[in-house]
Amino acid sequence: MFEALSGKLNGVFDRLRRRGALTEADVAEASREVRIALLEADVALPVVKDIVAKVRERAVGQEVLRSVSPAQQVIKIVNDCLVEALGGGEGVEHVPGISLNAASPVPILMVGLQGSGKTTTSGKIALRLRMRDRKKVLLASLDVHRPAAQLQLETLAKQAGVASLPIIQGQGPLEIAQRAMQVARGELYDVVILDTAGRLSIDEALMEEVAQVKAATRPHESLLVVDAMTGQDAVQTARAFNERVGITGIVMTRIDGDARGGAALSMRAVTGAPIKLLGAGEKLEALEDFHPDRIAGRILG
Ligand code: GDP
């Protein structure tokens, strides 16, 4: 992810560095180039406008042009603006990863469209909670629409070394969710991960099902899983889920692919929800915390 954007921005900065002393016109030209690079990376237009306006204002306003290394200052300003767009920056509290700061068993609701990587991510989170946080984790699939989904989660649970809720044919998602919570209370689990059904696109039936499960289980975290490769669609999906169901965070998957990265930069501004985790591969170990400053650093290379 971000290779193309990274390459373009570095091109802009190289040209700035060669200039030495900068004029206001140089900054204007660089801002235009940053704007094009962000648009090509599929960053949402309002977010692009905001970033570029900030870069220009700060570059011209902070005596940057008369400083010893103006190009360096402009790069720092772009970096700061990217960090802010990604949900970080001074005075902003960004807590990476998921929060378990609640009474056990802590319910975590996983939502998203089919194929986004939701079930795989549930397994990844389970593995991490078991290995890193020493938690006793129960995985439960609420996907009664695709019979294979429940078996897939069972297999993933085995790989992650955690328990999965026994499948009882004929139960609906609400019943399964309530049974999972009951089992978790009875058997003293620390965390219950509820993997809801996905659909190919957002529809009312999907939203209603997720909303009902959420109301019944009152999850501590409601994590939306989105595929970075779907670009602006991922942002629209997040907006819809947040408006209809309410989410506490986003997990962006397939960052190991060649996604242009615009979704990561747009998410916070468009949905208000923070990206918490990144999926970087098919293996259960391929889960990373999301740090705005590190991602900005990756973009600027
Ligand atoms: P679901 O329908 O949302 O539950 O999606 P799945 O968890 O079944 O994932 C769909 C496919 O995407 C599977 O082949 C996963 O191995 C793959 N996948 C999930 N997360 C990632 C990721 O971060 N990177 C890559 N490359 N593949 C992923």
Coordinates of C-alpha atoms and ligand atoms in Angstrom, one line a residue:
M1 CA 0.0 0.0 0.0
F2 CA 1.0 3.6 -0.6
E3 CA 3.9 2.8 -3.0
A4 CA 2.6 5.1 -5.8
L5 CA 1.6 7.9 -3.4
S6 CA 5.0 7.7 -1.7
G7 CA 6.8 7.8 -5.0
K8 CA 4.9 10.9 -6.1
L9 CA 5.3 12.8 -2.9
N10 CA 9.0 12.1 -2.9
G11 CA 9.2 13.4 -6.4
V12 CA 7.7 16.6 -5.3
F13 CA 10.1 16.9 -2.3
D14 CA 13.1 16.2 -4.4
R15 CA 12.2 19.1 -6.7
L16 CA 11.7 21.3 -3.7
R17 CA 15.1 20.4 -2.3
R18 CA 16.9 21.2 -5.5
R19 CA 15.5 24.7 -5.3
G20 CA 17.3 25.6 -2.1
A21 CA 15.5 28.9 -1.2
L22 CA 11.8 28.7 -1.9
T23 CA 9.4 31.3 -3.1
E24 CA 5.7 31.4 -2.4
A25 CA 5.2 30.3 -6.0
D26 CA 7.3 27.2 -5.3
V27 CA 5.1 26.3 -2.3
A28 CA 2.0 26.9 -4.5
E29 CA 3.4 24.6 -7.1
A30 CA 4.3 21.9 -4.6
S31 CA 0.8 22.1 -3.0
R32 CA -0.7 21.5 -6.4
E33 CA 1.5 18.5 -6.9
V34 CA 0.6 17.1 -3.5
R35 CA -3.1 17.6 -4.3
I36 CA -2.7 15.6 -7.5
A37 CA -0.8 12.8 -5.7
L38 CA -3.5 12.5 -3.0
L39 CA -6.3 12.5 -5.6
E40 CA -4.5 9.8 -7.6
A41 CA -4.1 7.8 -4.4
D42 CA -7.9 7.9 -4.1
V43 CA -8.1 10.1 -1.1
A44 CA -11.6 11.6 -0.7
L45 CA -11.9 15.1 -2.2
P46 CA -12.8 17.0 1.0
V47 CA -9.9 15.4 2.8
V48 CA -7.5 16.3 0.0
K49 CA -8.7 19.9 0.0
D50 CA -8.3 20.1 3.8
I51 CA -4.8 18.7 3.7
V52 CA -3.6 20.9 0.9
A53 CA -5.1 24.0 2.4
K54 CA -3.4 23.3 5.7
V55 CA 0.0 22.6 4.0
R56 CA -0.2 25.9 2.2
E57 CA -1.3 27.9 5.1
R58 CA 1.4 26.5 7.4
A59 CA 4.1 26.7 4.8
V60 CA 3.5 30.3 4.0
G61 CA 2.5 31.4 7.5
Q62 CA 5.4 30.0 9.6
E63 CA 8.3 31.9 8.0
V64 CA 9.2 28.6 6.4
L65 CA 10.4 30.3 3.2
R66 CA 13.0 32.3 5.1
S67 CA 14.2 29.3 7.1
V68 CA 17.6 27.6 6.5
S69 CA 16.1 24.5 5.0
P70 CA 12.7 25.4 3.6
A71 CA 12.2 22.1 1.7
Q72 CA 12.7 20.2 4.9
Q73 CA 10.2 22.4 6.7
V74 CA 7.6 21.8 4.0
I75 CA 8.1 18.0 4.2
K76 CA 7.6 18.2 8.0
I77 CA 4.4 20.2 7.4
V78 CA 3.1 17.6 4.9
N79 CA 4.0 14.9 7.4
D80 CA 2.1 16.6 10.2
C81 CA -0.9 17.1 8.0
L82 CA -0.9 13.4 7.0
V83 CA -0.6 12.3 10.7
E84 CA -3.6 14.5 11.5
A85 CA -5.7 13.1 8.6
L86 CA -4.8 9.6 9.9
G87 CA -6.3 10.5 13.3
G88 CA -3.1 11.4 15.2
G89 CA -1.2 14.5 16.0
E90 CA -0.6 16.7 19.0
G91 CA -3.4 16.8 21.5
V92 CA -5.2 13.9 19.9
E93 CA -5.3 10.7 21.8
H94 CA -5.0 7.7 19.5
V95 CA -5.2 4.3 21.3
P96 CA -4.0 1.6 18.9
G97 CA -5.4 -1.9 19.0
I98 CA -8.5 -2.8 20.8
S99 CA -9.7 -1.9 24.3
L100 CA -10.5 -4.6 26.8
N101 CA -11.1 -2.1 29.5
A102 CA -14.5 -3.6 30.6
A103 CA -15.9 -6.3 32.8
S104 CA -15.3 -9.9 31.6
P105 CA -16.5 -11.4 29.4
V106 CA -15.8 -8.5 27.1
P107 CA -17.9 -8.7 23.9
I108 CA -16.3 -7.6 20.7
L109 CA -18.6 -7.4 17.7
M110 CA -17.1 -7.8 14.2
V111 CA -19.0 -6.3 11.3
G112 CA -18.4 -5.8 7.6
L113 CA -19.2 -6.9 4.1
Q114 CA -18.6 -10.4 2.9
G115 CA -15.1 -10.9 1.7
S116 CA -13.7 -8.0 3.6
G117 CA -11.6 -10.4 5.8
K118 CA -13.9 -10.2 8.8
T119 CA -13.6 -13.9 9.8
T120 CA -9.9 -14.0 9.2
T121 CA -9.5 -10.9 11.3
S122 CA -11.6 -12.4 14.1
G123 CA -9.1 -15.3 14.2
K124 CA -6.2 -12.9 14.1
I125 CA -7.5 -10.9 17.1
A126 CA -8.2 -14.1 19.0
L127 CA -4.7 -15.3 18.5
R128 CA -3.2 -11.9 19.6
L129 CA -5.4 -11.8 22.7
R130 CA -4.4 -15.3 23.6
M131 CA -0.7 -14.9 23.0
R132 CA 0.0 -11.3 23.9
D133 CA -2.6 -10.5 26.4
R134 CA -3.0 -14.1 27.9
K135 CA -6.8 -13.9 27.5
K136 CA -9.2 -16.8 27.4
V137 CA -11.1 -16.2 24.2
L138 CA -14.3 -17.6 22.7
L139 CA -15.0 -17.2 19.0
A140 CA -18.6 -17.4 17.8
S141 CA -19.9 -17.2 14.2
L142 CA -23.3 -15.6 13.8
D143 CA -23.3 -16.2 10.1
V144 CA -26.2 -18.5 9.5
H145 CA -26.6 -17.5 5.9
R146 CA -23.4 -19.2 4.7
P147 CA -23.1 -22.6 6.4
A148 CA -19.3 -22.7 5.5
A149 CA -18.7 -19.5 7.5
Q150 CA -19.3 -21.3 10.9
L151 CA -17.0 -24.1 9.9
Q152 CA -14.4 -21.6 8.7
L153 CA -14.4 -19.9 12.1
E154 CA -14.1 -23.2 13.9
T155 CA -11.0 -24.0 11.8
L156 CA -9.5 -20.6 12.5
A157 CA -10.2 -21.0 16.2
K158 CA -8.3 -24.2 16.2
Q159 CA -5.4 -22.5 14.4
A160 CA -5.4 -19.7 16.9
G161 CA -5.6 -22.1 19.9
V162 CA -8.8 -20.7 21.2
A163 CA -12.3 -22.1 21.7
S164 CA -15.2 -21.7 19.3
L165 CA -18.9 -21.8 20.3
P166 CA -20.3 -25.3 19.3
I167 CA -22.6 -25.0 16.3
I168 CA -26.3 -25.7 16.9
Q169 CA -28.2 -26.0 13.6
G170 CA -31.3 -23.9 13.3
Q171 CA -30.3 -21.0 15.7
G172 CA -30.5 -17.5 14.5
P173 CA -27.8 -14.8 15.0
L174 CA -29.4 -13.3 18.1
E175 CA -29.8 -16.7 19.8
I176 CA -26.2 -17.6 19.0
A177 CA -24.9 -14.3 20.3
Q178 CA -26.9 -14.7 23.6
R179 CA -25.7 -18.3 23.9
A180 CA -22.1 -17.2 23.4
M181 CA -22.4 -14.7 26.2
Q182 CA -24.0 -17.2 28.5
V183 CA -21.3 -19.8 27.8
A184 CA -18.6 -17.1 28.3
R185 CA -20.1 -16.1 31.7
G186 CA -20.4 -19.7 32.8
E187 CA -17.0 -20.8 31.7
L188 CA -15.2 -17.6 32.7
Y189 CA -14.0 -16.4 29.3
D190 CA -12.3 -13.0 29.2
V191 CA -13.3 -12.1 25.7
V192 CA -16.1 -13.1 23.3
I193 CA -15.6 -12.3 19.6
L194 CA -18.9 -12.3 17.7
D195 CA -18.3 -12.6 14.0
T196 CA -21.5 -11.4 12.3
A197 CA -22.7 -12.3 8.8
G198 CA -21.5 -10.2 5.9
R199 CA -23.4 -9.5 2.7
L200 CA -22.1 -8.5 -0.7
S201 CA -23.4 -5.0 -0.3
I202 CA -25.0 -2.9 2.4
D203 CA -28.7 -3.6 2.7
E204 CA -31.3 -3.0 5.3
A205 CA -31.5 -6.7 6.4
L206 CA -27.8 -6.8 7.1
M207 CA -27.9 -3.5 9.1
E208 CA -31.0 -4.6 11.1
E209 CA -29.4 -8.0 12.0
V210 CA -26.2 -6.3 13.2
A211 CA -28.1 -3.6 15.1
Q212 CA -30.2 -6.3 16.9
V213 CA -27.1 -8.3 17.9
K214 CA -25.4 -5.1 19.1
A215 CA -28.4 -4.1 21.2
A216 CA -28.6 -7.5 22.7
T217 CA -24.9 -8.0 23.6
R218 CA -23.8 -4.3 24.2
P219 CA -20.3 -4.9 22.8
H220 CA -17.4 -3.0 24.3
E221 CA -15.9 -2.7 20.8
S222 CA -17.8 -2.8 17.5
L223 CA -15.1 -3.2 14.8
L224 CA -15.8 -2.7 11.2
V225 CA -13.6 -4.7 8.9
V226 CA -12.9 -3.1 5.5
D227 CA -10.8 -4.1 2.5
A228 CA -8.2 -1.4 1.7
M229 CA -8.3 -2.5 -1.9
T230 CA -11.9 -1.2 -2.3
G231 CA -10.7 2.4 -1.9
Q232 CA -13.5 5.0 -1.7
D233 CA -16.1 2.2 -1.4
A234 CA -14.5 1.2 1.9
V235 CA -15.0 4.7 3.2
Q236 CA -18.7 4.7 2.1
T237 CA -19.1 1.3 3.8
A238 CA -17.7 2.7 7.0
R239 CA -19.9 5.8 6.9
A240 CA -23.0 3.6 6.4
F241 CA -22.1 1.2 9.2
N242 CA -21.2 4.1 11.6
E243 CA -24.4 5.9 10.9
R244 CA -26.7 2.9 11.1
V245 CA -25.0 0.7 13.8
G246 CA -22.3 2.8 15.3
I247 CA -18.7 1.5 15.3
T248 CA -15.9 2.1 17.8
G249 CA -13.1 1.4 15.3
I250 CA -12.0 0.2 11.9
V251 CA -9.7 -2.7 10.9
M252 CA -8.3 -2.2 7.4
T253 CA -7.3 -5.4 5.7
R254 CA -5.1 -6.2 2.6
I255 CA -2.7 -3.5 3.2
D256 CA -0.2 -6.0 1.9
G257 CA -1.7 -5.6 -1.5
D258 CA -1.2 -2.7 -3.9
A259 CA -4.1 -0.6 -2.6
R260 CA -3.5 3.1 -3.3
G261 CA -4.1 3.9 0.4
G262 CA -6.6 6.8 0.0
A263 CA -9.1 5.0 2.2
A264 CA -6.7 5.0 5.2
L265 CA -6.3 8.8 4.8
S266 CA -10.0 9.5 4.3
M267 CA -11.5 7.2 7.0
R268 CA -11.1 9.5 10.1
A269 CA -12.4 12.6 8.4
V270 CA -15.3 11.0 6.7
T271 CA -16.5 8.6 9.4
G272 CA -15.1 10.0 12.6
A273 CA -14.1 6.4 13.6
P274 CA -10.4 5.6 14.2
I275 CA -8.5 2.9 12.3
K276 CA -7.3 0.6 15.1
L277 CA -5.7 -2.3 13.4
L278 CA -4.3 -3.3 10.0
G279 CA -4.5 -6.7 8.3
A280 CA -1.3 -7.3 6.4
G281 CA -1.7 -10.8 5.0
E282 CA -3.6 -14.1 5.1
K283 CA -1.7 -15.6 8.1
L284 CA -3.1 -15.2 11.5
E285 CA 0.0 -13.4 12.7
A286 CA -0.4 -10.7 10.1
L287 CA -2.2 -8.1 12.3
E288 CA -0.6 -4.7 13.1
D289 CA -1.5 -1.9 15.4
F290 CA -2.4 1.3 13.6
H291 CA -0.1 4.2 14.4
P292 CA -0.9 7.4 12.5
D293 CA 2.7 8.7 12.8
R294 CA 4.3 5.4 11.6
I295 CA 1.9 5.2 8.6
A296 CA 2.7 8.9 7.7
G297 CA 6.4 7.9 7.9
R298 CA 5.8 5.0 5.6
I299 CA 4.1 7.3 3.1
L300 CA 6.9 9.8 3.1
G301 CA 9.5 7.1 3.1
Ligands
GDP1 P1 -15.1 -12.5 5.3 O1 -16.1 -12.9 4.2 O2 -15.2 -11.0 5.5 O3 -15.2 -13.2 6.6 O4 -13.7 -12.7 4.7 P2 -12.6 -13.8 5.0 O5 -12.1 -13.7 6.4 O6 -13.2 -15.1 4.6 O7 -11.5 -13.4 4.0 C1 -11.6 -13.4 2.6 C2 -10.2 -13.7 2.0 O8 -9.3 -12.6 2.2 C3 -9.6 -14.9 2.5 O9 -8.9 -15.6 1.5 C4 -8.5 -14.4 3.5 O10 -7.4 -15.2 3.6 C5 -8.1 -13.1 2.8 N1 -7.6 -12.0 3.7 C6 -8.2 -11.6 4.9 N2 -7.4 -10.6 5.4 C7 -6.4 -10.4 4.6 C8 -5.2 -9.5 4.6 O11 -5.0 -8.7 5.4 N3 -4.4 -9.6 3.5 C9 -4.6 -10.5 2.5 N4 -3.7 -10.6 1.5 N5 -5.6 -11.4 2.5 C10 -6.5 -11.3 3.5

